[in-house]
PDB file of C-alpha atoms in Angstrom:
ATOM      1  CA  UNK M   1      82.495 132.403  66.489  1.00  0.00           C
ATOM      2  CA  UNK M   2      81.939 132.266  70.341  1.00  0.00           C
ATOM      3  CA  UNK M   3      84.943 133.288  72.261  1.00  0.00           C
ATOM      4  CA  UNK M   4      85.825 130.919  74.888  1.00  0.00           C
ATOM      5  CA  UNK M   5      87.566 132.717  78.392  1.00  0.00           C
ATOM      6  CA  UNK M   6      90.255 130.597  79.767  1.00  0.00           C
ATOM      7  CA  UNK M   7      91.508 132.053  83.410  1.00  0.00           C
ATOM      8  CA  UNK M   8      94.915 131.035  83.872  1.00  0.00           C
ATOM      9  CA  UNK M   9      96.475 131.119  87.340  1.00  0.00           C
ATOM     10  CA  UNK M  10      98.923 134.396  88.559  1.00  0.00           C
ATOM     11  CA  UNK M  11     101.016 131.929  90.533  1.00  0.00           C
ATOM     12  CA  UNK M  12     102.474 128.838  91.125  1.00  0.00           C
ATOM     13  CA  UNK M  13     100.915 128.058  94.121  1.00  0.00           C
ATOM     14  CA  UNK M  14      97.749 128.313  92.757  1.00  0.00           C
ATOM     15  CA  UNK M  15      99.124 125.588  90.110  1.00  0.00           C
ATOM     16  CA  UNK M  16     100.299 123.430  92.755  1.00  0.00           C
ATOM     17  CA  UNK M  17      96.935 123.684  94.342  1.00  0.00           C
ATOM     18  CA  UNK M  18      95.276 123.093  91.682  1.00  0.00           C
ATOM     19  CA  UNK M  19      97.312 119.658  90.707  1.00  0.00           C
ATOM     20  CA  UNK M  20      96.861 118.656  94.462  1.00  0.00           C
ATOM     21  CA  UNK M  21      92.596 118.810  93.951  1.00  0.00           C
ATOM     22  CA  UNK M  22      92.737 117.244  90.744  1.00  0.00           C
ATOM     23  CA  UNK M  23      95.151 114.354  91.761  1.00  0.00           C
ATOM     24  CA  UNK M  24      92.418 114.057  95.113  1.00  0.00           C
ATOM     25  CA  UNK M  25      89.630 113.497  92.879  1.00  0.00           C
ATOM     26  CA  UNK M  26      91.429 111.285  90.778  1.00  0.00           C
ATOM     27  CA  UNK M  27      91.712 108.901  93.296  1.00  0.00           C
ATOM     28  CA  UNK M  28      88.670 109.017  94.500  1.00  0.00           C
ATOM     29  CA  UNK M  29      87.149 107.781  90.901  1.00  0.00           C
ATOM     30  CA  UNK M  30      89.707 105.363  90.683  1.00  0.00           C
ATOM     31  CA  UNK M  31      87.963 103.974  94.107  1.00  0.00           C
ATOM     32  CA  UNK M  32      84.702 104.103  92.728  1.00  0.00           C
ATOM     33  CA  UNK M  33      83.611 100.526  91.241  1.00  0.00           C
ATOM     34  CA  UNK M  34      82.912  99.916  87.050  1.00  0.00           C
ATOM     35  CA  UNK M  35      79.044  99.397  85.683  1.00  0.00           C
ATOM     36  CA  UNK M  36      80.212  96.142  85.230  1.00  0.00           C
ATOM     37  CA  UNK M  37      81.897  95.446  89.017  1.00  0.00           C
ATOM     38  CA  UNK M  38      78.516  96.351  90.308  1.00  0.00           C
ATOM     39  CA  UNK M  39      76.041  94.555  87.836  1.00  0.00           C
ATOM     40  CA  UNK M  40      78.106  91.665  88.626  1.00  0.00           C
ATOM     41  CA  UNK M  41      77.614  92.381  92.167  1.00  0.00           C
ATOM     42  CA  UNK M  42      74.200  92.311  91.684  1.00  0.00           C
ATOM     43  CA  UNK M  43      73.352  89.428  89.756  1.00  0.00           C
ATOM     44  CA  UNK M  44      75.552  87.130  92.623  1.00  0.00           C
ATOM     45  CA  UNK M  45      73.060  88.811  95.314  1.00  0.00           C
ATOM     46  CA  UNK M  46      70.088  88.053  93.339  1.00  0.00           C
ATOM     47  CA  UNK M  47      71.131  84.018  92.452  1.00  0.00           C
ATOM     48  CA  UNK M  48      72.013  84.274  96.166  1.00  0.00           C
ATOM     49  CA  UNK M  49      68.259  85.459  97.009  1.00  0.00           C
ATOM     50  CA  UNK M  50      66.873  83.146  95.105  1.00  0.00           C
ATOM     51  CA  UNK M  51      68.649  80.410  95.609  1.00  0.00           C
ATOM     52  CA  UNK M  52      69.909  79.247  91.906  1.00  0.00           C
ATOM     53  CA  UNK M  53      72.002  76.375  91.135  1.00  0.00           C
ATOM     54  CA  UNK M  54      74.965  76.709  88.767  1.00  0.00           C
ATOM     55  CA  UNK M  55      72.509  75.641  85.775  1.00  0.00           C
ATOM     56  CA  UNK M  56      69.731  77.987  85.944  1.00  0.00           C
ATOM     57  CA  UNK M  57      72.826  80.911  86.747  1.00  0.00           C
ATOM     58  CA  UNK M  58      74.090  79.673  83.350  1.00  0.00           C
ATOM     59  CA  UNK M  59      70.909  80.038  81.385  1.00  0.00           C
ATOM     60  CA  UNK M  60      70.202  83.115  82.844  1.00  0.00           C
ATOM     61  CA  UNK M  61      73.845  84.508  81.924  1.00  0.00           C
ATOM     62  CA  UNK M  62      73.538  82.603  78.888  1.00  0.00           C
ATOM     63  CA  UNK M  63      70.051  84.494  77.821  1.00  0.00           C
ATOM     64  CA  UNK M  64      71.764  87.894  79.633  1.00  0.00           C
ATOM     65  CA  UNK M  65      74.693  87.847  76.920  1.00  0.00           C
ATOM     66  CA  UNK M  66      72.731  88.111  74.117  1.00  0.00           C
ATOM     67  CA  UNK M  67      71.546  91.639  75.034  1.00  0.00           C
TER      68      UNK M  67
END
């Protein structure tokens, strides 16, 4: 089999720094908006553009849902 390296740190500072940097990204994803948050973003811009009532925004959600 392949052998797989794993470097482990010499001290605990390094750990600590290393925690600190993956907590920091962490966050930052958790900031970061879902497929979903956005492509519902998206469709309430577009309705907005084009100036849909609440009917035709049902048929097209309606139509959207079976995909």
């Amino acid at each position: 089999g392949e052998k797989i390296e794993i470097l482990v740190p010499r001290s605990n500072s390094d750990v600590k720094e290393i925690l600190q940097e993956y907590e920091e990204d962490k966050e930052k994803l958790e900031d970061i908006p879902s497929v979903e948050e956005l492509e519902e973003e998206i469709n309430e811009l577009v309705y907005d553009l084009y100036d849909l009532d609440e009917e035709e925004i049902k048929v097209i959600e309606d139509f959207l849902e079976k995909f």
